XYZ file of C-alpha atoms in Angstrom:
125
model
C 11.730 8.226 16.359
C 9.034 10.316 14.751
C 11.294 11.632 12.202
C 12.808 8.374 11.476
C 9.846 6.032 11.260
C 6.507 7.651 11.382
C 6.954 10.473 8.944
C 8.209 8.446 5.972
C 5.746 5.755 6.563
C 3.021 8.447 6.803
C 4.140 9.951 3.528
C 4.099 6.540 1.902
C 0.562 5.810 3.287
C -0.573 9.097 1.862
C 0.925 8.488 -1.471
C -0.674 5.057 -1.488
C -4.013 6.484 -0.892
C -3.607 9.087 -3.598
C -2.628 6.227 -5.890
C -5.606 4.171 -4.934
C -8.201 7.066 -5.235
C -6.671 8.362 -8.561
C -6.401 4.930 -9.917
C -10.059 4.153 -9.123
C -11.105 7.327 -10.935
C -8.945 6.471 -14.014
C -10.484 2.881 -13.955
C -14.061 4.376 -13.899
C -13.179 6.715 -16.780
C -11.788 3.835 -18.756
C -14.626 1.560 -18.175
C -17.005 4.403 -19.217
C -15.058 5.041 -22.516
C -15.069 1.273 -23.293
C -18.809 1.065 -22.493
C -19.524 4.034 -24.858
C -17.544 2.467 -27.614
C -19.294 -0.840 -27.255
C -22.657 0.821 -27.299
C -21.701 2.635 -30.493
C -20.381 -0.533 -32.008
C -23.668 -2.259 -31.381
C -22.105 -4.940 -29.202
C -24.577 -7.083 -27.161
C -25.326 -5.691 -23.757
C -24.522 -9.028 -21.976
C -21.230 -9.385 -23.654
C -20.416 -5.734 -22.922
C -21.243 -5.981 -19.286
C -19.132 -9.171 -19.050
C -16.111 -7.605 -20.721
C -16.235 -4.443 -18.659
C -16.478 -6.431 -15.443
C -13.377 -8.365 -16.439
C -11.612 -4.993 -17.449
C -12.528 -3.363 -14.370
C -11.437 -6.195 -12.153
C -8.015 -6.414 -13.881
C -7.427 -2.602 -13.726
C -8.311 -2.484 -10.034
C -5.992 -5.306 -9.422
C -3.203 -3.303 -11.037
C -4.080 -0.245 -8.936
C -4.073 -2.197 -5.735
C -0.763 -3.694 -6.517
C 0.672 -0.210 -7.295
C -0.598 1.121 -4.039
C 0.831 -1.729 -2.061
C 4.039 -1.245 -3.908
C 4.183 2.374 -2.726
C 3.628 1.123 0.803
C 6.773 -0.869 0.497
C 5.174 -4.438 0.250
C 7.023 -6.674 -2.131
C 4.558 -7.236 -4.874
C 6.697 -9.524 -7.040
C 5.347 -12.589 -5.287
C 1.790 -11.386 -5.645
C 2.136 -10.862 -9.386
C 3.628 -14.390 -9.718
C 0.841 -15.759 -7.646
C -1.794 -14.074 -9.846
C -0.019 -15.213 -13.028
C 0.088 -18.810 -11.714
C -3.482 -18.682 -10.552
C -4.585 -17.549 -14.048
C -2.611 -20.184 -15.738
C -4.112 -22.870 -13.441
C -7.627 -21.616 -14.037
C -7.107 -21.364 -17.753
C -5.814 -24.926 -17.941
C -8.563 -26.258 -15.712
C -11.256 -24.538 -17.684
C -9.796 -25.108 -21.167
C -12.778 -26.814 -22.560
C -15.291 -24.663 -20.934
C -13.385 -21.499 -22.020
C -13.389 -22.750 -25.680
C -17.025 -23.137 -25.531
C -17.474 -19.678 -24.051
C -15.298 -18.288 -26.745
C -17.509 -19.891 -29.272
C -20.551 -18.382 -27.703
C -18.834 -14.956 -27.671
C -18.027 -15.333 -31.514
C -21.724 -16.169 -32.128
C -22.922 -13.170 -30.216
C -20.295 -10.878 -32.021
C -20.722 -12.157 -35.603
C -24.482 -13.222 -35.414
C -24.455 -15.715 -38.153
C -28.076 -16.533 -37.445
C -31.067 -14.233 -37.196
C -34.538 -14.877 -36.099
C -36.501 -16.939 -38.659
C -33.518 -18.735 -40.048
C -33.702 -22.576 -40.554
C -30.839 -24.192 -38.738
C -29.896 -27.877 -38.459
C -27.370 -28.747 -35.648
C -26.687 -32.075 -34.117
C -29.584 -33.717 -35.822
C -32.003 -31.181 -34.539
C -33.573 -28.734 -37.002
C -35.725 -25.740 -36.640
């Protein structure tokens, strides 16, 4: 029984832990590189932090799914669920996300500077 069930399961568990730990290290390195590139590119710190948080979350999700797959868990339904949830959230927040994207574009391209005279929606200043 030990040779049949416990040893193969223990090997899969150790491999899943290795994947998880190594994956977290790689995610930390990737996020650090992206942060350095954004700092050199003079990207606004708020936008940089937001994008790195999203990147870290998505990469950690991939690492967790890979570790669960190593344990023998069927991850295809999880991937489909994450995709469907992303689609549902995207459709539900369509207007809000377009406004958010417009704000990100304003932060990136900075069409206005301090001291510029701007008129928008009947308000000027």
